[in-house]
């Protein structure tokens, strides 16, 4: 991929992710919040920052560096990227701690509702010359007692062979590698797609500057995203990774779990793998 493509992409993804979040999820700040809860959480957050400042004898130079960085992350539209990479995985851990069904993991900033519907055996929308190894991904959606969930909705989205997401990077058809699959009478699905490439957080924005300043890396391992829902069940948001793939052991977003690693096998035209999803009953 050329340097110019990367640059254009980085600028676009943050802004699109912010717009997407504001459209789908944002509540008015503080609206409906329990003030006791706000008091507890914000007081403890601020106190934790005070403790760090004392413990590390933070200087005015460092305080001002933090101030400019916080200003720039908003200007770059990179709050969704920052929060979903460094914070979301702990929220996900806490919220799903008592689940008995399949493991979930972070949603990330690139989910878009309303992807085109495919049959239970279908192919994700892709370009005629879509690059990457073909992958046949199949399995079954059940409840925790093993009952098949016919008509469950499996929403799937992923990066392409350049690690880029449609609707967030420029120049990719709107619903490329995004689809809504409805399971058959036995809760089964079989989706043809391509194996995504590892994803790199845009390096030319505020998150990239933080990563460079701290000497970290910007990579997530290649992954497929899913949201699975069925009436009477808790929706499951998860991702699946590829065994032995780059950065499987050092995901910048810390969102890999051993239960979420696929081991696809060659099937002649590409690879195939089976994975079953188990949904908890609605609480
Ligand atoms: C980010 C991107 C992803 O594709 C993902 O799955 C999680 C986080 C991000 O850039 O914040
Ligand atoms: Fe992702």
PDB file of C-alpha atoms and ligand atoms in Angstrom:
ATOM      1  CA  UNK A   1       0.000   0.000   0.000  1.00  0.00           C
ATOM      2  CA  UNK A   2       1.324   3.441  -0.890  1.00  0.00           C
ATOM      3  CA  UNK A   3       2.229   6.089   1.671  1.00  0.00           C
ATOM      4  CA  UNK A   4      -0.397   8.456   0.215  1.00  0.00           C
ATOM      5  CA  UNK A   5      -3.188   5.878   0.607  1.00  0.00           C
ATOM      6  CA  UNK A   6      -2.237   5.379   4.241  1.00  0.00           C
ATOM      7  CA  UNK A   7      -2.233   9.116   4.928  1.00  0.00           C
ATOM      8  CA  UNK A   8      -5.596   9.772   3.294  1.00  0.00           C
ATOM      9  CA  UNK A   9      -7.036   6.860   5.203  1.00  0.00           C
ATOM     10  CA  UNK A  10      -5.769   7.951   8.578  1.00  0.00           C
ATOM     11  CA  UNK A  11      -7.340  11.380   8.314  1.00  0.00           C
ATOM     12  CA  UNK A  12     -10.663   9.940   7.175  1.00  0.00           C
ATOM     13  CA  UNK A  13     -11.115   7.110   9.675  1.00  0.00           C
ATOM     14  CA  UNK A  14     -11.057   9.191  12.853  1.00  0.00           C
ATOM     15  CA  UNK A  15     -13.590  11.698  11.590  1.00  0.00           C
ATOM     16  CA  UNK A  16     -15.891   8.972  10.211  1.00  0.00           C
ATOM     17  CA  UNK A  17     -15.671   6.979  13.450  1.00  0.00           C
ATOM     18  CA  UNK A  18     -16.628  10.074  15.468  1.00  0.00           C
ATOM     19  CA  UNK A  19     -19.577  10.837  13.188  1.00  0.00           C
ATOM     20  CA  UNK A  20     -20.729   7.217  13.319  1.00  0.00           C
ATOM     21  CA  UNK A  21     -20.589   7.173  17.129  1.00  0.00           C
ATOM     22  CA  UNK A  22     -22.498  10.443  17.441  1.00  0.00           C
ATOM     23  CA  UNK A  23     -25.173   9.120  15.075  1.00  0.00           C
ATOM     24  CA  UNK A  24     -25.683   5.696  16.670  1.00  0.00           C
ATOM     25  CA  UNK A  25     -24.736   5.809  20.301  1.00  0.00           C
ATOM     26  CA  UNK A  26     -24.115   9.172  21.883  1.00  0.00           C
ATOM     27  CA  UNK A  27     -26.440  10.290  24.632  1.00  0.00           C
ATOM     28  CA  UNK A  28     -26.454  13.954  25.622  1.00  0.00           C
ATOM     29  CA  UNK A  29     -23.681  14.344  28.213  1.00  0.00           C
ATOM     30  CA  UNK A  30     -24.952  13.658  31.716  1.00  0.00           C
ATOM     31  CA  UNK A  31     -28.544  13.138  30.561  1.00  0.00           C
ATOM     32  CA  UNK A  32     -30.351  10.666  32.779  1.00  0.00           C
ATOM     33  CA  UNK A  33     -27.180   9.917  34.755  1.00  0.00           C
ATOM     34  CA  UNK A  34     -27.344   9.155  38.467  1.00  0.00           C
ATOM     35  CA  UNK A  35     -25.402  12.022  40.044  1.00  0.00           C
ATOM     36  CA  UNK A  36     -24.083   9.846  42.886  1.00  0.00           C
ATOM     37  CA  UNK A  37     -22.624   7.442  40.337  1.00  0.00           C
ATOM     38  CA  UNK A  38     -21.108  10.308  38.305  1.00  0.00           C
ATOM     39  CA  UNK A  39     -19.632  11.737  41.511  1.00  0.00           C
ATOM     40  CA  UNK A  40     -18.056   8.389  42.477  1.00  0.00           C
ATOM     41  CA  UNK A  41     -16.622   7.535  39.072  1.00  0.00           C
ATOM     42  CA  UNK A  42     -15.309  10.991  38.181  1.00  0.00           C
ATOM     43  CA  UNK A  43     -13.892  11.653  41.661  1.00  0.00           C
ATOM     44  CA  UNK A  44     -11.999   8.349  41.574  1.00  0.00           C
ATOM     45  CA  UNK A  45     -10.746   9.009  38.042  1.00  0.00           C
ATOM     46  CA  UNK A  46      -9.461  12.469  38.968  1.00  0.00           C
ATOM     47  CA  UNK A  47      -7.916  11.150  42.199  1.00  0.00           C
ATOM     48  CA  UNK A  48      -6.126   8.417  40.232  1.00  0.00           C
ATOM     49  CA  UNK A  49      -4.640  11.120  37.983  1.00  0.00           C
ATOM     50  CA  UNK A  50      -3.559  13.159  41.028  1.00  0.00           C
ATOM     51  CA  UNK A  51      -1.823  10.074  42.460  1.00  0.00           C
ATOM     52  CA  UNK A  52       0.083   9.514  39.199  1.00  0.00           C
ATOM     53  CA  UNK A  53       1.206  13.153  39.131  1.00  0.00           C
ATOM     54  CA  UNK A  54       2.548  12.888  42.696  1.00  0.00           C
ATOM     55  CA  UNK A  55       4.121   9.459  42.229  1.00  0.00           C
ATOM     56  CA  UNK A  56       5.959  10.479  39.061  1.00  0.00           C
ATOM     57  CA  UNK A  57       6.632  14.134  39.931  1.00  0.00           C
ATOM     58  CA  UNK A  58       4.963  15.343  36.736  1.00  0.00           C
ATOM     59  CA  UNK A  59       6.402  18.609  35.347  1.00  0.00           C
ATOM     60  CA  UNK A  60       4.605  21.599  33.790  1.00  0.00           C
ATOM     61  CA  UNK A  61       6.109  20.588  30.452  1.00  0.00           C
ATOM     62  CA  UNK A  62       4.436  17.193  30.749  1.00  0.00           C
ATOM     63  CA  UNK A  63       1.160  18.718  31.941  1.00  0.00           C
ATOM     64  CA  UNK A  64       1.102  21.009  28.899  1.00  0.00           C
ATOM     65  CA  UNK A  65       1.986  18.102  26.586  1.00  0.00           C
ATOM     66  CA  UNK A  66      -1.039  16.252  27.964  1.00  0.00           C
ATOM     67  CA  UNK A  67      -3.235  19.328  27.474  1.00  0.00           C
ATOM     68  CA  UNK A  68      -2.221  19.748  23.828  1.00  0.00           C
ATOM     69  CA  UNK A  69      -2.605  16.051  23.144  1.00  0.00           C
ATOM     70  CA  UNK A  70      -6.133  15.979  24.632  1.00  0.00           C
ATOM     71  CA  UNK A  71      -7.062  18.997  22.500  1.00  0.00           C
ATOM     72  CA  UNK A  72      -5.624  17.407  19.347  1.00  0.00           C
ATOM     73  CA  UNK A  73      -7.301  14.032  19.799  1.00  0.00           C
ATOM     74  CA  UNK A  74     -10.669  15.798  19.677  1.00  0.00           C
ATOM     75  CA  UNK A  75      -9.634  17.909  16.705  1.00  0.00           C
ATOM     76  CA  UNK A  76      -8.521  14.773  14.857  1.00  0.00           C
ATOM     77  CA  UNK A  77     -11.805  13.000  15.640  1.00  0.00           C
ATOM     78  CA  UNK A  78      -9.809  10.198  17.253  1.00  0.00           C
ATOM     79  CA  UNK A  79     -11.646   9.835  20.574  1.00  0.00           C
ATOM     80  CA  UNK A  80     -13.496   6.692  19.370  1.00  0.00           C
ATOM     81  CA  UNK A  81     -10.205   5.156  18.202  1.00  0.00           C
ATOM     82  CA  UNK A  82      -8.391   5.979  21.430  1.00  0.00           C
ATOM     83  CA  UNK A  83     -11.164   4.764  23.744  1.00  0.00           C
ATOM     84  CA  UNK A  84     -11.878   1.568  21.814  1.00  0.00           C
ATOM     85  CA  UNK A  85      -8.193   0.624  21.694  1.00  0.00           C
ATOM     86  CA  UNK A  86      -7.119   1.384  25.265  1.00  0.00           C
ATOM     87  CA  UNK A  87     -10.274   1.382  27.387  1.00  0.00           C
ATOM     88  CA  UNK A  88     -13.092  -0.683  25.856  1.00  0.00           C
ATOM     89  CA  UNK A  89     -11.647  -4.130  26.578  1.00  0.00           C
ATOM     90  CA  UNK A  90     -11.990  -3.646  30.329  1.00  0.00           C
ATOM     91  CA  UNK A  91     -15.589  -2.414  30.015  1.00  0.00           C
ATOM     92  CA  UNK A  92     -16.346  -5.500  27.918  1.00  0.00           C
ATOM     93  CA  UNK A  93     -14.693  -7.752  30.530  1.00  0.00           C
ATOM     94  CA  UNK A  94     -16.749  -6.255  33.363  1.00  0.00           C
ATOM     95  CA  UNK A  95     -20.066  -6.207  31.517  1.00  0.00           C
ATOM     96  CA  UNK A  96     -19.884  -9.817  30.247  1.00  0.00           C
ATOM     97  CA  UNK A  97     -18.207 -11.376  33.325  1.00  0.00           C
ATOM     98  CA  UNK A  98     -21.124 -13.649  34.262  1.00  0.00           C
ATOM     99  CA  UNK A  99     -21.956 -14.900  30.773  1.00  0.00           C
ATOM    100  CA  UNK A 100     -22.024 -18.648  30.176  1.00  0.00           C
ATOM    101  CA  UNK A 101     -22.152 -18.571  26.365  1.00  0.00           C
ATOM    102  CA  UNK A 102     -19.486 -17.596  23.837  1.00  0.00           C
ATOM    103  CA  UNK A 103     -16.786 -15.117  24.748  1.00  0.00           C
ATOM    104  CA  UNK A 104     -17.273 -11.600  23.525  1.00  0.00           C
ATOM    105  CA  UNK A 105     -14.714  -8.911  22.943  1.00  0.00           C
ATOM    106  CA  UNK A 106     -14.624  -5.226  21.979  1.00  0.00           C
ATOM    107  CA  UNK A 107     -16.831  -3.775  19.250  1.00  0.00           C
ATOM    108  CA  UNK A 108     -14.292  -1.171  18.125  1.00  0.00           C
ATOM    109  CA  UNK A 109     -15.246   1.981  16.221  1.00  0.00           C
ATOM    110  CA  UNK A 110     -16.183   0.514  12.819  1.00  0.00           C
ATOM    111  CA  UNK A 111     -19.567  -1.213  13.239  1.00  0.00           C
ATOM    112  CA  UNK A 112     -22.304   0.112  10.958  1.00  0.00           C
ATOM    113  CA  UNK A 113     -25.879  -1.115  11.437  1.00  0.00           C
ATOM    114  CA  UNK A 114     -27.999  -2.103   8.444  1.00  0.00           C
ATOM    115  CA  UNK A 115     -25.521  -4.036   6.278  1.00  0.00           C
ATOM    116  CA  UNK A 116     -27.130  -5.867   3.325  1.00  0.00           C
ATOM    117  CA  UNK A 117     -28.896  -9.101   4.254  1.00  0.00           C
ATOM    118  CA  UNK A 118     -27.517 -12.384   2.917  1.00  0.00           C
ATOM    119  CA  UNK A 119     -29.040 -15.843   3.028  1.00  0.00           C
ATOM    120  CA  UNK A 120     -27.735 -18.359   5.595  1.00  0.00           C
ATOM    121  CA  UNK A 121     -25.295 -19.532   2.921  1.00  0.00           C
ATOM    122  CA  UNK A 122     -23.975 -16.392   1.261  1.00  0.00           C
ATOM    123  CA  UNK A 123     -21.004 -14.267   0.271  1.00  0.00           C
ATOM    124  CA  UNK A 124     -20.116 -10.928   1.849  1.00  0.00           C
ATOM    125  CA  UNK A 125     -20.325  -8.061  -0.642  1.00  0.00           C
ATOM    126  CA  UNK A 126     -16.874  -7.685  -2.175  1.00  0.00           C
ATOM    127  CA  UNK A 127     -15.156  -6.156  -5.202  1.00  0.00           C
ATOM    128  CA  UNK A 128     -14.701  -8.247  -8.353  1.00  0.00           C
ATOM    129  CA  UNK A 129     -10.952  -8.210  -7.775  1.00  0.00           C
ATOM    130  CA  UNK A 130     -11.057  -8.337  -3.969  1.00  0.00           C
ATOM    131  CA  UNK A 131      -7.558  -9.277  -2.783  1.00  0.00           C
ATOM    132  CA  UNK A 132      -6.934 -11.922  -0.143  1.00  0.00           C
ATOM    133  CA  UNK A 133      -7.324 -15.622   0.566  1.00  0.00           C
ATOM    134  CA  UNK A 134     -10.915 -16.870   0.296  1.00  0.00           C
ATOM    135  CA  UNK A 135     -12.390 -18.003   3.592  1.00  0.00           C
ATOM    136  CA  UNK A 136     -15.478 -20.141   4.073  1.00  0.00           C
ATOM    137  CA  UNK A 137     -16.672 -19.394   7.596  1.00  0.00           C
ATOM    138  CA  UNK A 138     -19.437 -21.594   8.897  1.00  0.00           C
ATOM    139  CA  UNK A 139     -21.079 -22.648  12.102  1.00  0.00           C
ATOM    140  CA  UNK A 140     -24.196 -22.673  14.206  1.00  0.00           C
ATOM    141  CA  UNK A 141     -25.845 -20.279  16.633  1.00  0.00           C
ATOM    142  CA  UNK A 142     -27.351 -21.954  19.714  1.00  0.00           C
ATOM    143  CA  UNK A 143     -28.536 -21.086  23.205  1.00  0.00           C
ATOM    144  CA  UNK A 144     -26.603 -22.245  26.285  1.00  0.00           C
ATOM    145  CA  UNK A 145     -28.512 -25.537  26.445  1.00  0.00           C
ATOM    146  CA  UNK A 146     -27.583 -26.303  22.848  1.00  0.00           C
ATOM    147  CA  UNK A 147     -30.923 -25.409  21.234  1.00  0.00           C
ATOM    148  CA  UNK A 148     -30.373 -24.141  17.676  1.00  0.00           C
ATOM    149  CA  UNK A 149     -31.414 -20.539  17.111  1.00  0.00           C
ATOM    150  CA  UNK A 150     -33.114 -20.438  13.723  1.00  0.00           C
ATOM    151  CA  UNK A 151     -33.445 -16.957  12.219  1.00  0.00           C
ATOM    152  CA  UNK A 152     -30.694 -15.474  14.431  1.00  0.00           C
ATOM    153  CA  UNK A 153     -29.041 -12.376  12.980  1.00  0.00           C
ATOM    154  CA  UNK A 154     -25.288 -12.603  12.460  1.00  0.00           C
ATOM    155  CA  UNK A 155     -23.871  -9.207  11.531  1.00  0.00           C
ATOM    156  CA  UNK A 156     -20.323  -9.417  10.256  1.00  0.00           C
ATOM    157  CA  UNK A 157     -17.794  -6.728   9.303  1.00  0.00           C
ATOM    158  CA  UNK A 158     -14.089  -6.774   8.622  1.00  0.00           C
ATOM    159  CA  UNK A 159     -11.100  -5.044   7.103  1.00  0.00           C
ATOM    160  CA  UNK A 160      -9.921  -5.887   3.593  1.00  0.00           C
ATOM    161  CA  UNK A 161      -6.536  -7.245   2.508  1.00  0.00           C
ATOM    162  CA  UNK A 162      -5.020  -3.783   3.154  1.00  0.00           C
ATOM    163  CA  UNK A 163      -6.417  -3.698   6.707  1.00  0.00           C
ATOM    164  CA  UNK A 164      -8.994  -1.037   5.744  1.00  0.00           C
ATOM    165  CA  UNK A 165     -12.717  -0.806   6.575  1.00  0.00           C
ATOM    166  CA  UNK A 166     -15.432   0.292   4.127  1.00  0.00           C
ATOM    167  CA  UNK A 167     -17.142   3.561   5.164  1.00  0.00           C
ATOM    168  CA  UNK A 168     -14.082   4.619   7.202  1.00  0.00           C
ATOM    169  CA  UNK A 169     -11.287   4.490   4.641  1.00  0.00           C
ATOM    170  CA  UNK A 170     -11.893   6.286   1.350  1.00  0.00           C
ATOM    171  CA  UNK A 171     -12.382   4.570  -2.012  1.00  0.00           C
ATOM    172  CA  UNK A 172     -13.997   1.321  -0.851  1.00  0.00           C
ATOM    173  CA  UNK A 173     -17.586   0.439  -1.918  1.00  0.00           C
ATOM    174  CA  UNK A 174     -20.094   1.287   0.835  1.00  0.00           C
ATOM    175  CA  UNK A 175     -20.917  -2.183   2.156  1.00  0.00           C
ATOM    176  CA  UNK A 176     -17.721  -3.969   1.142  1.00  0.00           C
ATOM    177  CA  UNK A 177     -17.042  -6.926   3.469  1.00  0.00           C
ATOM    178  CA  UNK A 178     -20.066  -6.110   5.614  1.00  0.00           C
ATOM    179  CA  UNK A 179     -23.180  -8.265   5.779  1.00  0.00           C
ATOM    180  CA  UNK A 180     -26.170  -9.395   7.861  1.00  0.00           C
ATOM    181  CA  UNK A 181     -26.659 -13.148   7.737  1.00  0.00           C
ATOM    182  CA  UNK A 182     -29.838 -14.883   8.919  1.00  0.00           C
ATOM    183  CA  UNK A 183     -29.319 -18.415  10.240  1.00  0.00           C
ATOM    184  CA  UNK A 184     -31.270 -21.309   8.701  1.00  0.00           C
ATOM    185  CA  UNK A 185     -33.801 -23.607  10.409  1.00  0.00           C
ATOM    186  CA  UNK A 186     -31.004 -25.300  12.367  1.00  0.00           C
ATOM    187  CA  UNK A 187     -29.299 -22.061  13.384  1.00  0.00           C
ATOM    188  CA  UNK A 188     -26.562 -22.626  10.801  1.00  0.00           C
ATOM    189  CA  UNK A 189     -24.710 -20.191   8.545  1.00  0.00           C
ATOM    190  CA  UNK A 190     -21.967 -20.457   5.901  1.00  0.00           C
ATOM    191  CA  UNK A 191     -20.368 -17.202   4.808  1.00  0.00           C
ATOM    192  CA  UNK A 192     -17.799 -16.802   2.078  1.00  0.00           C
ATOM    193  CA  UNK A 193     -15.402 -13.917   2.578  1.00  0.00           C
ATOM    194  CA  UNK A 194     -11.681 -13.182   2.374  1.00  0.00           C
ATOM    195  CA  UNK A 195      -9.200 -13.317   5.239  1.00  0.00           C
ATOM    196  CA  UNK A 196      -8.580  -9.776   6.450  1.00  0.00           C
ATOM    197  CA  UNK A 197      -5.093  -8.325   6.953  1.00  0.00           C
ATOM    198  CA  UNK A 198      -3.871  -7.007  10.325  1.00  0.00           C
ATOM    199  CA  UNK A 199      -5.216  -3.528  11.116  1.00  0.00           C
ATOM    200  CA  UNK A 200      -2.979  -0.604  11.932  1.00  0.00           C
ATOM    201  CA  UNK A 201      -4.319   2.319  13.946  1.00  0.00           C
ATOM    202  CA  UNK A 202      -3.906   5.427  11.779  1.00  0.00           C
ATOM    203  CA  UNK A 203      -0.338   6.570  12.440  1.00  0.00           C
ATOM    204  CA  UNK A 204      -0.612  10.215  11.359  1.00  0.00           C
ATOM    205  CA  UNK A 205      -3.115  11.366  13.982  1.00  0.00           C
ATOM    206  CA  UNK A 206      -3.050  11.837  17.749  1.00  0.00           C
ATOM    207  CA  UNK A 207      -3.210   8.111  18.554  1.00  0.00           C
ATOM    208  CA  UNK A 208      -0.261   7.566  16.224  1.00  0.00           C
ATOM    209  CA  UNK A 209       1.694  10.361  17.895  1.00  0.00           C
ATOM    210  CA  UNK A 210       1.049   8.845  21.318  1.00  0.00           C
ATOM    211  CA  UNK A 211       2.165   5.402  20.096  1.00  0.00           C
ATOM    212  CA  UNK A 212       5.373   6.849  18.613  1.00  0.00           C
ATOM    213  CA  UNK A 213       6.086   8.938  21.726  1.00  0.00           C
ATOM    214  CA  UNK A 214       5.658   5.916  24.008  1.00  0.00           C
ATOM    215  CA  UNK A 215       7.597   3.530  21.743  1.00  0.00           C
ATOM    216  CA  UNK A 216       4.598   1.201  21.272  1.00  0.00           C
ATOM    217  CA  UNK A 217       3.316  -0.374  18.046  1.00  0.00           C
ATOM    218  CA  UNK A 218       0.035   0.415  16.292  1.00  0.00           C
ATOM    219  CA  UNK A 219      -1.160  -3.045  15.262  1.00  0.00           C
ATOM    220  CA  UNK A 220      -4.175  -5.239  15.870  1.00  0.00           C
ATOM    221  CA  UNK A 221      -4.048  -8.836  14.615  1.00  0.00           C
ATOM    222  CA  UNK A 222      -6.248  -9.699  11.615  1.00  0.00           C
ATOM    223  CA  UNK A 223      -9.816 -10.194  12.813  1.00  0.00           C
ATOM    224  CA  UNK A 224     -13.437 -10.700  11.820  1.00  0.00           C
ATOM    225  CA  UNK A 225     -16.101  -8.738  13.736  1.00  0.00           C
ATOM    226  CA  UNK A 226     -19.523 -10.103  14.711  1.00  0.00           C
ATOM    227  CA  UNK A 227     -22.712  -9.046  16.428  1.00  0.00           C
ATOM    228  CA  UNK A 228     -25.093 -11.949  16.922  1.00  0.00           C
ATOM    229  CA  UNK A 229     -28.632 -11.460  18.134  1.00  0.00           C
ATOM    230  CA  UNK A 230     -31.780 -13.537  18.564  1.00  0.00           C
ATOM    231  CA  UNK A 231     -35.057 -12.815  20.357  1.00  0.00           C
ATOM    232  CA  UNK A 232     -34.931 -13.718  24.074  1.00  0.00           C
ATOM    233  CA  UNK A 233     -31.114 -13.743  24.109  1.00  0.00           C
ATOM    234  CA  UNK A 234     -28.332 -11.367  25.047  1.00  0.00           C
ATOM    235  CA  UNK A 235     -26.706 -10.000  21.909  1.00  0.00           C
ATOM    236  CA  UNK A 236     -23.079 -11.077  21.560  1.00  0.00           C
ATOM    237  CA  UNK A 237     -20.407  -8.707  20.226  1.00  0.00           C
ATOM    238  CA  UNK A 238     -17.196 -10.514  19.440  1.00  0.00           C
ATOM    239  CA  UNK A 239     -14.221 -10.905  17.107  1.00  0.00           C
ATOM    240  CA  UNK A 240     -12.345 -13.920  15.787  1.00  0.00           C
ATOM    241  CA  UNK A 241      -8.611 -14.044  15.091  1.00  0.00           C
ATOM    242  CA  UNK A 242      -6.287 -16.328  13.136  1.00  0.00           C
ATOM    243  CA  UNK A 243      -3.887 -18.750  14.799  1.00  0.00           C
ATOM    244  CA  UNK A 244      -0.254 -17.774  14.346  1.00  0.00           C
ATOM    245  CA  UNK A 245      -1.205 -14.412  12.803  1.00  0.00           C
ATOM    246  CA  UNK A 246       0.932 -11.309  13.309  1.00  0.00           C
ATOM    247  CA  UNK A 247       0.233  -9.496  16.604  1.00  0.00           C
ATOM    248  CA  UNK A 248      -2.027 -12.218  17.975  1.00  0.00           C
ATOM    249  CA  UNK A 249       0.130 -12.080  21.125  1.00  0.00           C
ATOM    250  CA  UNK A 250       0.475  -8.304  21.356  1.00  0.00           C
ATOM    251  CA  UNK A 251      -2.771  -6.730  20.147  1.00  0.00           C
ATOM    252  CA  UNK A 252      -2.596  -2.992  20.810  1.00  0.00           C
ATOM    253  CA  UNK A 253      -6.281  -3.150  21.845  1.00  0.00           C
ATOM    254  CA  UNK A 254      -5.750  -6.145  24.168  1.00  0.00           C
ATOM    255  CA  UNK A 255      -8.894  -7.790  22.795  1.00  0.00           C
ATOM    256  CA  UNK A 256      -7.672 -11.308  21.916  1.00  0.00           C
ATOM    257  CA  UNK A 257      -8.889 -14.219  24.053  1.00  0.00           C
ATOM    258  CA  UNK A 258      -7.784 -17.850  23.536  1.00  0.00           C
ATOM    259  CA  UNK A 259     -11.391 -18.927  22.804  1.00  0.00           C
ATOM    260  CA  UNK A 260     -11.517 -16.489  19.869  1.00  0.00           C
ATOM    261  CA  UNK A 261      -8.692 -17.907  17.753  1.00  0.00           C
ATOM    262  CA  UNK A 262      -9.569 -19.724  14.522  1.00  0.00           C
ATOM    263  CA  UNK A 263      -7.402 -22.324  12.838  1.00  0.00           C
ATOM    264  CA  UNK A 264      -8.636 -22.379   9.211  1.00  0.00           C
ATOM    265  CA  UNK A 265      -7.667 -25.267   6.941  1.00  0.00           C
ATOM    266  CA  UNK A 266      -7.092 -25.233   3.164  1.00  0.00           C
ATOM    267  CA  UNK A 267     -10.094 -26.522   1.204  1.00  0.00           C
ATOM    268  CA  UNK A 268      -8.879 -26.283  -2.386  1.00  0.00           C
ATOM    269  CA  UNK A 269     -10.137 -22.784  -3.244  1.00  0.00           C
ATOM    270  CA  UNK A 270      -8.900 -21.074  -0.056  1.00  0.00           C
ATOM    271  CA  UNK A 271      -9.440 -21.835   3.622  1.00  0.00           C
ATOM    272  CA  UNK A 272     -12.393 -22.922   5.682  1.00  0.00           C
ATOM    273  CA  UNK A 273     -13.200 -22.995   9.357  1.00  0.00           C
ATOM    274  CA  UNK A 274     -16.150 -23.786  11.615  1.00  0.00           C
ATOM    275  CA  UNK A 275     -17.052 -21.749  14.690  1.00  0.00           C
ATOM    276  CA  UNK A 276     -20.223 -21.971  16.766  1.00  0.00           C
ATOM    277  CA  UNK A 277     -21.715 -19.090  18.743  1.00  0.00           C
ATOM    278  CA  UNK A 278     -23.597 -19.664  21.994  1.00  0.00           C
ATOM    279  CA  UNK A 279     -25.931 -16.892  23.199  1.00  0.00           C
ATOM    280  CA  UNK A 280     -26.887 -16.369  26.839  1.00  0.00           C
ATOM    281  CA  UNK A 281     -30.578 -16.002  27.683  1.00  0.00           C
ATOM    282  CA  UNK A 282     -31.707 -12.376  28.000  1.00  0.00           C
ATOM    283  CA  UNK A 283     -31.216 -11.168  31.556  1.00  0.00           C
TER     284      UNK A 283
HETATM  285  C1  LIG B   1      -9.931   0.019  16.486  1.00  0.00           C
HETATM  286  C2  LIG B   1     -10.062  -0.521  15.227  1.00  0.00           C
HETATM  287  C3  LIG B   1     -10.545  -1.800  15.059  1.00  0.00           C
HETATM  288  O1  LIG B   1     -10.694  -2.374  13.848  1.00  0.00           O
HETATM  289  C4  LIG B   1     -10.913  -2.548  16.157  1.00  0.00           C
HETATM  290  O2  LIG B   1     -11.376  -3.776  15.932  1.00  0.00           O
HETATM  291  C5  LIG B   1     -10.782  -2.015  17.421  1.00  0.00           C
HETATM  292  C6  LIG B   1     -10.294  -0.725  17.580  1.00  0.00           C
HETATM  293  C7  LIG B   1      -9.441   1.409  16.649  1.00  0.00           C
HETATM  294  O3  LIG B   1      -8.784   1.933  15.722  1.00  0.00           O
HETATM  295  O4  LIG B   1      -9.723   2.015  17.677  1.00  0.00           O
HETATM  296 FE1  LIG B   2     -11.595  -4.108  13.788  1.00  0.00          FE
END
